Tab-separated table of C-alpha atoms in Angstrom:
chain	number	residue	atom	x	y	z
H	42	UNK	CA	5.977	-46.704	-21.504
H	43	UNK	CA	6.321	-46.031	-17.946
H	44	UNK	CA	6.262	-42.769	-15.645
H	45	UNK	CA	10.050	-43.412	-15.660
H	46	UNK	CA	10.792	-43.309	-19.273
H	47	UNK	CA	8.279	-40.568	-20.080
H	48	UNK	CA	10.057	-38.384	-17.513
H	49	UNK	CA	13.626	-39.011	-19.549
H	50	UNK	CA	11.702	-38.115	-22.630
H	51	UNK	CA	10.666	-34.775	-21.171
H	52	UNK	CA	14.308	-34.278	-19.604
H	53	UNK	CA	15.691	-34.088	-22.589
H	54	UNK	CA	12.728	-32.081	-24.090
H	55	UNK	CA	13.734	-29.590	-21.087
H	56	UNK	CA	17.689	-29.565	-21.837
H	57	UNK	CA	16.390	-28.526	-26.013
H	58	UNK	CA	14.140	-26.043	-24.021
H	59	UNK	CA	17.173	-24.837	-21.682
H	60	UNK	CA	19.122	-24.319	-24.668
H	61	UNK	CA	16.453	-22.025	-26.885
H	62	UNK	CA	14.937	-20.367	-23.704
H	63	UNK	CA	18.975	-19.096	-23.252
H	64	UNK	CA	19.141	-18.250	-26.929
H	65	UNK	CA	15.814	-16.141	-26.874
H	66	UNK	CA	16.890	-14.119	-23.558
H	67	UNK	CA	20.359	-13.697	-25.347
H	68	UNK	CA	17.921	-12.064	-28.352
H	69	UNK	CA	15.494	-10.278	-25.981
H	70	UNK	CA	19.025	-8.264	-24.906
H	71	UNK	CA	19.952	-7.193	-28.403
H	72	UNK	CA	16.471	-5.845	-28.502
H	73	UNK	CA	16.857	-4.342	-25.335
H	74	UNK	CA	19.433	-2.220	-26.563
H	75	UNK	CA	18.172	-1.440	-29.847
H	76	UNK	CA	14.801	0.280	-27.930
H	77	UNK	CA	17.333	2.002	-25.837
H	78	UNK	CA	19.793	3.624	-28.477
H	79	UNK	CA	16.139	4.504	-30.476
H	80	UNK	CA	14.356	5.461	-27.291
H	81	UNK	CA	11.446	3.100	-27.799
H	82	UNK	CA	9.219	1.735	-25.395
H	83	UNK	CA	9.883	-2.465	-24.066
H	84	UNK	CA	6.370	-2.969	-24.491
H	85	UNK	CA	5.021	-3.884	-27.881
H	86	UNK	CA	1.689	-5.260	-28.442
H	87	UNK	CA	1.753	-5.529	-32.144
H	88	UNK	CA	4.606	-7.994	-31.634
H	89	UNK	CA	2.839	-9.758	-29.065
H	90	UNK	CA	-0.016	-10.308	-30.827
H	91	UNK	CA	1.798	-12.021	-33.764
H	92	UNK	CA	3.400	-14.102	-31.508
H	93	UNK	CA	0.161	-15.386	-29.946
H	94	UNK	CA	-1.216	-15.758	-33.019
H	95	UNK	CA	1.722	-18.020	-34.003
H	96	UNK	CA	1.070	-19.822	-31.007
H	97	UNK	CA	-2.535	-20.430	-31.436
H	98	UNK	CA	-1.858	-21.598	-34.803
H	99	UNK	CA	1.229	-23.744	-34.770
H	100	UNK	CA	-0.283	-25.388	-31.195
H	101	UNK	CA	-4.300	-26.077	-32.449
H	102	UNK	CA	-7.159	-25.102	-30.718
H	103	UNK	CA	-6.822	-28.006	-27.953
H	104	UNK	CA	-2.980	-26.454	-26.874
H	105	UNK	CA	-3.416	-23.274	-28.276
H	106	UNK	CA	-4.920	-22.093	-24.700
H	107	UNK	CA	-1.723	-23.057	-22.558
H	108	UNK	CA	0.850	-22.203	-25.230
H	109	UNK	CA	-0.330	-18.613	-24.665
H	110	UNK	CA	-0.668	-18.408	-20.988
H	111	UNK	CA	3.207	-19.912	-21.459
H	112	UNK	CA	3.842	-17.218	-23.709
H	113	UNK	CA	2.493	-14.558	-21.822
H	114	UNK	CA	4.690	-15.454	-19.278
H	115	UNK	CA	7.643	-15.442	-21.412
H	116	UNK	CA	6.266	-12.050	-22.770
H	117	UNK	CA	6.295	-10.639	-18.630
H	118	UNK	CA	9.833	-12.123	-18.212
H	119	UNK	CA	10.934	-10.662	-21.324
H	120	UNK	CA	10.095	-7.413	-20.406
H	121	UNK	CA	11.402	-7.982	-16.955
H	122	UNK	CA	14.561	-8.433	-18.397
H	123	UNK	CA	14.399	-5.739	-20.940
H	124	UNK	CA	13.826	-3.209	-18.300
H	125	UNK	CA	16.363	-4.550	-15.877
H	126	UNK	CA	19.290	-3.307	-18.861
H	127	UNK	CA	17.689	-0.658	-19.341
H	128	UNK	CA	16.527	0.807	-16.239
H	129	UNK	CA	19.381	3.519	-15.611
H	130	UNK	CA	17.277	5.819	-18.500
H	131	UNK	CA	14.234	5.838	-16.209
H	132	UNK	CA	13.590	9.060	-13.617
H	133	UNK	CA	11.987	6.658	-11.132
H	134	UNK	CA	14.987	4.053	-11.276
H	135	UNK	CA	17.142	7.549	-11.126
H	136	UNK	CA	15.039	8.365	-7.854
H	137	UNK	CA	14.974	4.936	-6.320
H	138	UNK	CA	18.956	5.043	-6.901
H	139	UNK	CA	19.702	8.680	-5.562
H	140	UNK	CA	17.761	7.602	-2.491
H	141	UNK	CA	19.736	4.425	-1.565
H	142	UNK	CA	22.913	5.478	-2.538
H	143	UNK	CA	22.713	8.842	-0.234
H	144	UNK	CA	24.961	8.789	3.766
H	145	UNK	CA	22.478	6.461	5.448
H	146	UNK	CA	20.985	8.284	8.214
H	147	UNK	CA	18.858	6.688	11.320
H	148	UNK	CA	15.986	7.651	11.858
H	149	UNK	CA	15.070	10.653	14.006
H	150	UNK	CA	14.573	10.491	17.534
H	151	UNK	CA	13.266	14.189	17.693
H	152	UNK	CA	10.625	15.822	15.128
H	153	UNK	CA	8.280	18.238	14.299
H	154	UNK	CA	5.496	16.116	13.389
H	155	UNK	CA	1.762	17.271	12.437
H	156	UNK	CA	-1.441	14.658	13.464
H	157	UNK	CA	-4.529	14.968	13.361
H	158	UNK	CA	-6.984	15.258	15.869
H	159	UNK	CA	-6.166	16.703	19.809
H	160	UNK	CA	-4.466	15.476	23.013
H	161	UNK	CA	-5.569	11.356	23.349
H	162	UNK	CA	-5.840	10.645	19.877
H	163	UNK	CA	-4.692	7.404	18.232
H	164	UNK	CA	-2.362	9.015	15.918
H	165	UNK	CA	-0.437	10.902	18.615
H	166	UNK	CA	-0.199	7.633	20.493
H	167	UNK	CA	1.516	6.542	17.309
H	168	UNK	CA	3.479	9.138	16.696
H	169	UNK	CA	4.962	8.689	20.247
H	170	UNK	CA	5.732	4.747	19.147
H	171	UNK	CA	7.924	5.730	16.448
H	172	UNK	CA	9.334	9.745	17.972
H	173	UNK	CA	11.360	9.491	21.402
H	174	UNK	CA	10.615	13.167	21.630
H	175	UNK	CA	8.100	14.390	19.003
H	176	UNK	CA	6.953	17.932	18.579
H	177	UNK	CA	3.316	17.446	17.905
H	178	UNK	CA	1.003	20.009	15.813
H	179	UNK	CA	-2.053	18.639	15.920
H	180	UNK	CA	-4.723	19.540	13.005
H	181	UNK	CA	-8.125	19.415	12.540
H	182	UNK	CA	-8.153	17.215	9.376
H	183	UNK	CA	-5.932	14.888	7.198
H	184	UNK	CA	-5.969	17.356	4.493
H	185	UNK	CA	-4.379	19.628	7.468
H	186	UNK	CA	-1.567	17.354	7.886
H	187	UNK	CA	-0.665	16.533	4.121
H	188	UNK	CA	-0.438	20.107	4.014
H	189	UNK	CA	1.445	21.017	6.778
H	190	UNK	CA	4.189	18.558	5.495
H	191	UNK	CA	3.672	19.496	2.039
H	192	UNK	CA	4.818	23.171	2.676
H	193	UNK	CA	7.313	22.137	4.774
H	194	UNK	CA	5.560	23.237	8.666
H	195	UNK	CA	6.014	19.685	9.736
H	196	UNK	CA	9.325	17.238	8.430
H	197	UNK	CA	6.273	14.388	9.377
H	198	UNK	CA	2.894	13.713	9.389
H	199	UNK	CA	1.161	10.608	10.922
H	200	UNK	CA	-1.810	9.394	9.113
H	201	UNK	CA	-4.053	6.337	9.995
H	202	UNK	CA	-4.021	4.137	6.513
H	203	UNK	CA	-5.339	0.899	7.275
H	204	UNK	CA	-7.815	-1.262	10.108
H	205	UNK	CA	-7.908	-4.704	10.675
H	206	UNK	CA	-11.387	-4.225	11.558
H	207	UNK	CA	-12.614	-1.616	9.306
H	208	UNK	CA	-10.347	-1.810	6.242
H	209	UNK	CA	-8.383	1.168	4.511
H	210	UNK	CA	-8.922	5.022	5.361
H	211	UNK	CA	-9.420	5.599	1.656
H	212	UNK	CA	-9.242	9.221	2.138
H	213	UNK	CA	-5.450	8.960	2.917
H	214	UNK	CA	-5.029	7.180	-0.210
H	215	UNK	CA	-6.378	9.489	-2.195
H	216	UNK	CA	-4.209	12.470	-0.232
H	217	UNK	CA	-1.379	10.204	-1.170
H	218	UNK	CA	-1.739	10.233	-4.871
H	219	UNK	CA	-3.053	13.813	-4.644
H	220	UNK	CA	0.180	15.005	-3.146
H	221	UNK	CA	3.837	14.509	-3.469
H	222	UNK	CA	4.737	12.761	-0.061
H	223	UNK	CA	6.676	10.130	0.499
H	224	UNK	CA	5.560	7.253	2.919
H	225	UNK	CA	9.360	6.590	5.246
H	226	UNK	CA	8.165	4.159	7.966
H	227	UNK	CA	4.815	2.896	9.181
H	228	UNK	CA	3.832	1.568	13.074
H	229	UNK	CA	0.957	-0.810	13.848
H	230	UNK	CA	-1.210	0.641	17.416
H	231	UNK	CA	-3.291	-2.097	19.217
H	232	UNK	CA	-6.747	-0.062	19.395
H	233	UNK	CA	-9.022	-0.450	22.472
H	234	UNK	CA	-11.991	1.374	22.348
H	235	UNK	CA	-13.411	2.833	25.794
H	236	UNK	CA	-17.037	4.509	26.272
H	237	UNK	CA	-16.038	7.060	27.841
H	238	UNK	CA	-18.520	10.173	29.819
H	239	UNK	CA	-18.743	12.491	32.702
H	240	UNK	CA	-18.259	11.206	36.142
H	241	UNK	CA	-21.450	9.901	38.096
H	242	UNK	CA	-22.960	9.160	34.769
H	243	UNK	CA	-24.570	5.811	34.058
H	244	UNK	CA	-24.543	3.748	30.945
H	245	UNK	CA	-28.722	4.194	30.698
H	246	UNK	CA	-28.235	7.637	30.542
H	247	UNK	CA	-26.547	7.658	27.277
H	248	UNK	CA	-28.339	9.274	24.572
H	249	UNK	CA	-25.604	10.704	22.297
H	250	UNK	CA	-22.094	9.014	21.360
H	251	UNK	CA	-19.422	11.068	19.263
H	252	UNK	CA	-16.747	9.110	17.782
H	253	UNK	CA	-15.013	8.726	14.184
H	254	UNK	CA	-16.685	6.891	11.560
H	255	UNK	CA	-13.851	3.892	11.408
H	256	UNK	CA	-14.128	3.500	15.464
H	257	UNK	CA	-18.226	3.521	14.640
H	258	UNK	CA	-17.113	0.391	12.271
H	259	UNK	CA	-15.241	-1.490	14.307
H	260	UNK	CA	-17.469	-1.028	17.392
H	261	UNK	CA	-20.871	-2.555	15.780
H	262	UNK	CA	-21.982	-5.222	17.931
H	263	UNK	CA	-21.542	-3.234	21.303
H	264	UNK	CA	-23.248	-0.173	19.524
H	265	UNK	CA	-26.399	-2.686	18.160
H	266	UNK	CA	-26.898	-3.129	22.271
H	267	UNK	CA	-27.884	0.327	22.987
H	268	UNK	CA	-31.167	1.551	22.570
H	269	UNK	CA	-31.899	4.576	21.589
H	270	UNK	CA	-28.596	6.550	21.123
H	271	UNK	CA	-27.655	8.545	18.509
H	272	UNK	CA	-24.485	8.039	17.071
H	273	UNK	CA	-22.792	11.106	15.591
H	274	UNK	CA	-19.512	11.148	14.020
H	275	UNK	CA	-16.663	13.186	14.284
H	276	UNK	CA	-13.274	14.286	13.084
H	277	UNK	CA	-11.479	11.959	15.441
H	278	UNK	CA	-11.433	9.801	18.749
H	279	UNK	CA	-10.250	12.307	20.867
H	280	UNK	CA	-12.119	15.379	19.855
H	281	UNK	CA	-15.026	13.639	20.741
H	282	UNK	CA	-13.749	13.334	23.964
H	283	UNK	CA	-13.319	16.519	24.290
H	284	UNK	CA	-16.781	17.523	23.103
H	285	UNK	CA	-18.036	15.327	25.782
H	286	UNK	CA	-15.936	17.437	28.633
H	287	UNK	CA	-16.911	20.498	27.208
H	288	UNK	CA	-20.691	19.600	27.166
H	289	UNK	CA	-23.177	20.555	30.076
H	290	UNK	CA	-25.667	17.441	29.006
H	291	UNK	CA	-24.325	14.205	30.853
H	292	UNK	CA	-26.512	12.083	28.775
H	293	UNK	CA	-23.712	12.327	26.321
H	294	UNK	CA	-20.421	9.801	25.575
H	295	UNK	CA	-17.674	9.150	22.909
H	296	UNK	CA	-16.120	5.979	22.576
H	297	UNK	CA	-12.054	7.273	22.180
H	298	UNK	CA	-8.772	5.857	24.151
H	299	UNK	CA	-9.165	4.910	26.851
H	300	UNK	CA	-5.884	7.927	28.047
H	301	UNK	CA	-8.642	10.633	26.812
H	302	UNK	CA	-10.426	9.728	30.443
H	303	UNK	CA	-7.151	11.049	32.258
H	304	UNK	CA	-7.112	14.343	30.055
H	305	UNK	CA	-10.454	15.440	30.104
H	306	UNK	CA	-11.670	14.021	33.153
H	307	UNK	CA	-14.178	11.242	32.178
H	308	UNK	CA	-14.923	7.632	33.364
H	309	UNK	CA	-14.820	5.116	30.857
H	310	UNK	CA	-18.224	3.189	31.270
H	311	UNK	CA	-17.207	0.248	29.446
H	312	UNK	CA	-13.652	-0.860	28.361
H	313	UNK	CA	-12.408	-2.538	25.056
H	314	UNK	CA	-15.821	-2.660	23.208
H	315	UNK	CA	-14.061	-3.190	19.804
H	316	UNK	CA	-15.965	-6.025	17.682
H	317	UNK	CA	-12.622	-7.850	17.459
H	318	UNK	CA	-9.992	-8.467	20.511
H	319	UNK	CA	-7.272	-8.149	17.746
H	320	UNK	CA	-8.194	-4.725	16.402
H	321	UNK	CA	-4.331	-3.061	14.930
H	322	UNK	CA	-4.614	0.328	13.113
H	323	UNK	CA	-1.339	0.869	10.476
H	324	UNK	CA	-0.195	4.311	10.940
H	325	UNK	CA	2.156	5.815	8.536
H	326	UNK	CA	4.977	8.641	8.630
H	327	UNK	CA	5.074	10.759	5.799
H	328	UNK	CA	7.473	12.891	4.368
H	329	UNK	CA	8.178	15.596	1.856
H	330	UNK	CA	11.777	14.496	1.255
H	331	UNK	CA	12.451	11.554	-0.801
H	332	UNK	CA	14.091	9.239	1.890
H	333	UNK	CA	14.974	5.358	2.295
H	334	UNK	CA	15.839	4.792	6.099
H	335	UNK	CA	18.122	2.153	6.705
H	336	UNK	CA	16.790	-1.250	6.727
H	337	UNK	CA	13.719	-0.271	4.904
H	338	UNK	CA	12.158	-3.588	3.310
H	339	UNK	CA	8.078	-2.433	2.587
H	340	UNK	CA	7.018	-1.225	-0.586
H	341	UNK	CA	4.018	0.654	-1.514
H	342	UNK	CA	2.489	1.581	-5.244
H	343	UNK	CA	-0.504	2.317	-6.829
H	344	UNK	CA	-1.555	0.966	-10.258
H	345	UNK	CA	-4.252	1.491	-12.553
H	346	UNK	CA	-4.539	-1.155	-15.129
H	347	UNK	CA	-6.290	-1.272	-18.576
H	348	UNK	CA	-10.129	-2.799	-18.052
H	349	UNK	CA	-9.085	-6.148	-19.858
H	350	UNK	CA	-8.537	-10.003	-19.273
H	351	UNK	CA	-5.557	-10.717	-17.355
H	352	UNK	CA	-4.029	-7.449	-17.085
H	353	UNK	CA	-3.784	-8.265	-12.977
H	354	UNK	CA	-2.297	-11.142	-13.684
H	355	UNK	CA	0.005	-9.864	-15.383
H	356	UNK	CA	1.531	-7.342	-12.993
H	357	UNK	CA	1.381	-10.201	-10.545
H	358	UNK	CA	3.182	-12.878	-12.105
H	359	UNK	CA	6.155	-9.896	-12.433
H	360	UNK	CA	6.461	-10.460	-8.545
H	361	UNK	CA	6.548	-13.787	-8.881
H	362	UNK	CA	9.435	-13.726	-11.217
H	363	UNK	CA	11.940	-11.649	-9.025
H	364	UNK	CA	10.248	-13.618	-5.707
H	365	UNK	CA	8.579	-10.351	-4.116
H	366	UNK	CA	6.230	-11.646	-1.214
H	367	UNK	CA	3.111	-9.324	-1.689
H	368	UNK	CA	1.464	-8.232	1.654
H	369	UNK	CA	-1.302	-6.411	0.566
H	370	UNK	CA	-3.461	-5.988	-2.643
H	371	UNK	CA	-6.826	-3.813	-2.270
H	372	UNK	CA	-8.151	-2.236	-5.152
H	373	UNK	CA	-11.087	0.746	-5.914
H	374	UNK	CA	-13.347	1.416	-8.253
H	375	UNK	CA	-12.283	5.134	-10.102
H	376	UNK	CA	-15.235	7.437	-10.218
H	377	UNK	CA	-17.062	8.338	-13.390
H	378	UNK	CA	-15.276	5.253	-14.941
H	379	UNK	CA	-17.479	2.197	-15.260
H	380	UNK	CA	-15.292	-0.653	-13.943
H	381	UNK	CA	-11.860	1.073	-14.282
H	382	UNK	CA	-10.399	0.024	-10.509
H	383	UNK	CA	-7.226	1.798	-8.668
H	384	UNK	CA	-5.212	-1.378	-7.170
H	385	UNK	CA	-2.910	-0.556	-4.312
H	386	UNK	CA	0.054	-2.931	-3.550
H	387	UNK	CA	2.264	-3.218	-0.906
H	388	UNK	CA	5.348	-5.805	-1.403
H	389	UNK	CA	8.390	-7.022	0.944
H	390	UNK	CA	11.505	-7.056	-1.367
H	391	UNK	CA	14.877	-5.407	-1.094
H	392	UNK	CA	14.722	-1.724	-2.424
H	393	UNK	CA	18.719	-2.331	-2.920
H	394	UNK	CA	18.241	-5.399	-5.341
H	395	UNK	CA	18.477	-3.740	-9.154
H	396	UNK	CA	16.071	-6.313	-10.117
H	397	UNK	CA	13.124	-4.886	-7.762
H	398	UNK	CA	13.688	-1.680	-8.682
H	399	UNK	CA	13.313	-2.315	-12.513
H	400	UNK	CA	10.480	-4.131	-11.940
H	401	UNK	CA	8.930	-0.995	-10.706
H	402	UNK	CA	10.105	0.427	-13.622
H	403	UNK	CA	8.631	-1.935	-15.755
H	404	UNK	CA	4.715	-1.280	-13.631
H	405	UNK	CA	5.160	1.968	-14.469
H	406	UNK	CA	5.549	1.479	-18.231
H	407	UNK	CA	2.250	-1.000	-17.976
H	408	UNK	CA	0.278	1.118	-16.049
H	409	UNK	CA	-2.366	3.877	-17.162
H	410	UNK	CA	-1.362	5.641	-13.570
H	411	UNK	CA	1.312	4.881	-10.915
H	412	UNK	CA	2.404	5.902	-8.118
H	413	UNK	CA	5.475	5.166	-6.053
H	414	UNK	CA	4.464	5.847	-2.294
H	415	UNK	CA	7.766	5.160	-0.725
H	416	UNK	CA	10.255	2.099	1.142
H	417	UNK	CA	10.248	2.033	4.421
H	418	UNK	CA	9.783	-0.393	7.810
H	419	UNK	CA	6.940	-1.072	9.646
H	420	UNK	CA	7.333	-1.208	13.388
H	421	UNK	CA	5.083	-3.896	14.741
């Protein structure tokens, strides 16, 4: 037989498939509701199991391999659908809905809104991107700001999550999942790095450099052509800056923005020493209230997974399904757990699409931890 007449032979193999794969989701429904009038969970791995036993047997050991990765599949879309007519019992689905369905309200203009760091740092830059007239309380650590919104000081906080040089500030993820804050819009900041010092001083003369560890990381190759400087880090860009102005020593520099040299009264001795031209930080806006802005399209979640084959898969052929583009996937290894790993997701999908939001649902049920950070838009 030809290509031609083989493909007829698996059209109508497909329409018989149509047919049962109808039939089964029809089934999967009256489950559905049976778990929800008995309050039972829409996973169930003894079932699956026997099914992929059934599988492996009825298919041989030559078929038996793809017949379950099918199955599996069928399992994830399954439970997709299970927890899309379901979803209304969940507290998260409850959340997501109370959120969306509230007067939509722009977002503000005018703010209280904690940073961290002084006068010139990157995050108050950021915070003036996204605040036309921001109220800034600057602190002298992250853990200051997640507070200060926490207890309600601030309505915002701007954090730095994310380099394109450096990678994630992993201590803001872990403030995140520490505290109840919601993430309601995020801004990207081009950084250029200056060297900045006291006026009349000369780049030989440089003996100490203050600067934050992730502006350490993404200035390597300029800092591997000094010789002998010490490089000590600090809580931020700027307050380096400012230790600079406030120290008598002028063998002494910080590399910061390059605005810091206006408000403490420093030359910059070289300009845009970043390894990479291209160097964006993500800042993001937290909150204490559970908000959705309008036209909020980003997703962010944390996961941990069970330490087995294909349990990553898994969660990421449930994107597939509903057609979520994922934009970032980073995971961690958990402390004091030998190769347990934290995986942190952010997705582009419509919060307002039912089918998204059970889908979170669903994570949650399949997850040993999760987290929902918050929807919101990134301004670029």
């Amino acid at each position: 037989m030809d290509t031609t007449e083989l493909r007829k032979q698996i059209d109508e193999v497909d329409k018989q498939m149509f047919t049962l794969i109808k039939k089964r989701m029809e089934l999967v429904e009256g489950v559905a509701q049976y778990k929800k009038e008995h309050n039972l969970p829409t996973t169930n791995k003894k079932r699956e199991r026997e099914v992929l036993t059934n599988v492996t047997d009825s298919l041989g050991s030559d078929l038996g391999e793809y017949g379950r990765a099918i199955y599996r599949t069928m399992f994830d879309v399954s439970k997709l659908h299970e927890a899309h007519l379901i979803c209304e019992e969940y507290p998260l689905y409850q959340r997501i809905q109370k959120m969306i369905s509230a007067r939509p309200v722009p977002f503000p203009k005018c703010a209280v809104v904690a940073c961290q760091g002084c006068e010139g740092s990157y995050s108050q830059i950021a915070t003036e991107r996204l605040f036309e007239v921001p109220n800034i309380t600057f602190n002298n650590s992250f853990e200051g700001v997640f507070k200060a919104v926490s207890c309600g000081l601030c309505e915002y906080g701007i954090v730095p999550i994310e380099n394109s040089t450096a990678g994630s500030v992993n201590e803001i993820y872990d403030k995140l999942s520490q505290y109840n804050i919601n993430i309601v819009r995020s801004v990207r900041v081009k950084i250029n790095h200056s060297l900045l010092a006291k006026k009349g001083t000369k780049l030989e003369d440089i003996k100490i450099i203050y600067t934050h560890q992730q502006a350490i990381n993404q200035c390597t190759q300029f800092l591997e052509g000094l010789k002998d400087v010490t490089i000590i880090p600090c809580e931020n860009t700027a307050m380096a800056a400012k230790k600079v102005f406030e120290e008598k020593d002028k063998g002494v520099a910080s590399i910061s923005a390059h605005i810091c040299a206006d408000i403490y009264g420093l030359e910059a001795l070289a300009e845009n020493i970043q390894n990479q031209e291209n160097n964006y930080t993500r800042f993001i806006c937290i909150s204490k209230e559970d908000r959705i802005f309008p036209g909020a399209d980003r997703t962010s979640i944390m996961m941990v997974l069970q330490n087995k084959p294909g349990s990553l898969y898994s969660v990421l052929s449930k994107f597939n399904v509903i057609g979520a583009n994922l934009l970032k996937l980073e995971s961690r290894p958990i402390p004091n757990r030998d190769f347990n790993f934290v995986f942190y997701f952010d997705v582009e999908a419509s919060i307002y699409d039912n089918k998204f939001a059970s889908l979170l649902c669903e994570l949650q049920d399949v997850s040993e931890d999760f987290r929902y950070f918050g929807t919101y838009t990134e301004i670029i």
